[in-house]
PDB file of C-alpha atoms in Angstrom:
ATOM      1  CA  MET A   1      -0.152  -0.687  -0.532  1.00 62.00           C
ATOM      2  CA  GLU A   2       2.738   2.307   1.206  1.00 69.00           C
ATOM      3  CA  GLU A   3       0.339   5.437  -0.195  1.00 85.00           C
ATOM      4  CA  ARG A   4       1.941   8.466   2.065  1.00 90.00           C
ATOM      5  CA  LEU A   5      -1.965  10.751   3.558  1.00 93.00           C
ATOM      6  CA  THR A   6      -2.737  13.106   5.948  1.00 93.00           C
ATOM      7  CA  PHE A   7      -4.068  11.976   8.949  1.00 91.00           C
ATOM      8  CA  GLU A   8      -7.200  14.151   7.252  1.00 93.00           C
ATOM      9  CA  GLU A   9      -7.779  12.156   4.383  1.00 94.00           C
ATOM     10  CA  MET A  10      -6.715   8.858   5.856  1.00 93.00           C
ATOM     11  CA  LYS A  11     -10.237  10.144   8.473  1.00 93.00           C
ATOM     12  CA  LYS A  12     -11.799  10.606   5.345  1.00 94.00           C
ATOM     13  CA  ARG A  13     -10.779   7.317   3.113  1.00 95.00           C
ATOM     14  CA  PHE A  14     -11.339   4.866   6.458  1.00 95.00           C
ATOM     15  CA  PRO A  15     -13.885   6.013   8.730  1.00 94.00           C
ATOM     16  CA  GLY A  16     -13.320   4.092  12.504  1.00 93.00           C
ATOM     17  CA  LYS A  17     -10.586   1.792  10.784  1.00 95.00           C
ATOM     18  CA  TRP A  18      -6.788   1.415  12.392  1.00 95.00           C
ATOM     19  CA  VAL A  19      -4.832   2.782  10.490  1.00 95.00           C
ATOM     20  CA  PHE A  20      -0.626   1.625  10.659  1.00 95.00           C
ATOM     21  CA  VAL A  21       1.707   4.260   8.330  1.00 95.00           C
ATOM     22  CA  LYS A  22       5.878   4.825   8.837  1.00 94.00           C
ATOM     23  CA  ASN A  23       7.972   7.519   8.006  1.00 94.00           C
ATOM     24  CA  ALA A  24       5.028   9.439  10.005  1.00 92.00           C
ATOM     25  CA  ASP A  25       5.419  12.908  10.936  1.00 92.00           C
ATOM     26  CA  ALA A  26       4.465  13.207  13.552  1.00 87.00           C
ATOM     27  CA  ASP A  27       4.474  15.311  17.330  1.00 85.00           C
ATOM     28  CA  GLY A  28       4.041  12.428  19.766  1.00 77.00           C
ATOM     29  CA  PRO A  29       0.830  11.708  19.691  1.00 75.00           C
ATOM     30  CA  ASN A  30       0.082  13.869  16.736  1.00 81.00           C
ATOM     31  CA  ILE A  31      -0.097  12.276  13.199  1.00 87.00           C
ATOM     32  CA  ARG A  32      -0.131  14.522  10.071  1.00 91.00           C
ATOM     33  CA  SER A  33       0.156  12.593   7.988  1.00 94.00           C
ATOM     34  CA  GLY A  34       2.529   8.918   7.117  1.00 94.00           C
ATOM     35  CA  GLU A  35       2.586   5.932   4.547  1.00 95.00           C
ATOM     36  CA  ILE A  36       0.315   3.525   5.449  1.00 95.00           C
ATOM     37  CA  ILE A  37       1.466   0.123   6.197  1.00 95.00           C
ATOM     38  CA  CYS A  38      -1.999  -1.104   6.095  1.00 94.00           C
ATOM     39  CA  VAL A  39      -5.784  -0.719   7.525  1.00 96.00           C
ATOM     40  CA  CYS A  40      -8.128  -3.549   9.625  1.00 96.00           C
ATOM     41  CA  GLY A  41     -10.775  -3.444  11.492  1.00 95.00           C
ATOM     42  CA  ASP A  42     -11.322  -3.621  15.383  1.00 93.00           C
ATOM     43  CA  GLU A  43     -11.506  -7.838  14.866  1.00 94.00           C
ATOM     44  CA  GLU A  44      -8.671  -7.772  13.592  1.00 95.00           C
ATOM     45  CA  TYR A  45      -6.798  -5.616  15.258  1.00 95.00           C
ATOM     46  CA  GLY A  46      -5.017  -8.248  17.361  1.00 94.00           C
ATOM     47  CA  ASP A  47      -3.570  -9.617  14.550  1.00 95.00           C
ATOM     48  CA  LYS A  48      -2.389  -7.051  13.041  1.00 95.00           C
ATOM     49  CA  MET A  49      -0.636  -5.526  15.824  1.00 94.00           C
ATOM     50  CA  VAL A  50       1.686  -8.848  16.404  1.00 95.00           C
ATOM     51  CA  GLU A  51       2.689  -8.648  12.890  1.00 95.00           C
ATOM     52  CA  MET A  52       3.422  -6.163  12.452  1.00 94.00           C
ATOM     53  CA  LEU A  53       5.469  -5.534  15.550  1.00 95.00           C
ATOM     54  CA  ARG A  54       6.965  -9.064  14.418  1.00 96.00           C
ATOM     55  CA  SER A  55       8.031  -7.300  11.038  1.00 94.00           C
ATOM     56  CA  GLY A  56      10.881  -4.939  12.786  1.00 93.00           C
ATOM     57  CA  ILE A  57       8.867  -2.222  11.562  1.00 94.00           C
ATOM     58  CA  ASP A  58       9.332   1.186  13.147  1.00 93.00           C
ATOM     59  CA  PHE A  59       5.213   1.896  13.022  1.00 93.00           C
ATOM     60  CA  LYS A  60       2.843   4.291  14.738  1.00 92.00           C
ATOM     61  CA  LYS A  61      -1.001   2.824  14.705  1.00 92.00           C
ATOM     62  CA  PHE A  62      -3.774   5.009  15.672  1.00 90.00           C
ATOM     63  CA  ARG A  63      -7.706   5.044  15.024  1.00 91.00           C
ATOM     64  CA  THR A  64      -9.700   7.376  12.476  1.00 91.00           C
ATOM     65  CA  THR A  65     -12.286   8.168  14.776  1.00 86.00           C
ATOM     66  CA  HIS A  66     -13.160   6.745  18.143  1.00 72.00           C
ATOM     67  CA  ASP A  67     -16.606   6.144  19.906  1.00 62.00           C
ATOM     68  CA  PHE A  68     -16.866   8.087  22.839  1.00 59.00           C
ATOM     69  CA  TYR A  69     -19.949   6.124  25.628  1.00 56.00           C
ATOM     70  CA  GLY A  70     -20.617   7.996  28.847  1.00 56.00           C
ATOM     71  CA  GLY A  71     -23.242   7.665  31.644  1.00 57.00           C
ATOM     72  CA  PHE A  72     -24.316   7.354  35.262  1.00 56.00           C
ATOM     73  CA  ILE A  73     -24.167   5.153  37.751  1.00 55.00           C
ATOM     74  CA  TYR A  74     -24.689   4.814  41.355  1.00 59.00           C
ATOM     75  CA  ALA A  75     -23.176   1.757  42.964  1.00 62.00           C
ATOM     76  CA  GLU A  76     -21.092   2.343  46.581  1.00 67.00           C
ATOM     77  CA  ASN A  77     -17.886   2.164  46.660  1.00 66.00           C
ATOM     78  CA  ALA A  78     -17.343   2.361  42.488  1.00 63.00           C
ATOM     79  CA  ALA A  79     -14.101   2.530  40.194  1.00 66.00           C
ATOM     80  CA  THR A  80     -13.529   4.488  37.006  1.00 66.00           C
ATOM     81  CA  THR A  81     -10.588   3.196  34.686  1.00 69.00           C
ATOM     82  CA  ILE A  82      -9.655   5.058  32.147  1.00 71.00           C
ATOM     83  CA  GLU A  83      -7.205   3.151  29.428  1.00 64.00           C
TER      84      GLU A  83
END
């Protein structure tokens, strides 16, 4: 694949997908552009992550869109974990 796209182009072309890139133009977690190595959905993410780690390629990965869930609970001694 190895097509270079901006982050905005990636979001439009691959909504709701995981995108793995190399040669990224990035500032920490903020990716401006990169060469696409592969694209996958949530169901394939684990296998693709293992494949990429084994490849030895220096890559960054991110999801083009995020689903945010929120709400209120009532529970005595409840704890919140943010991942």
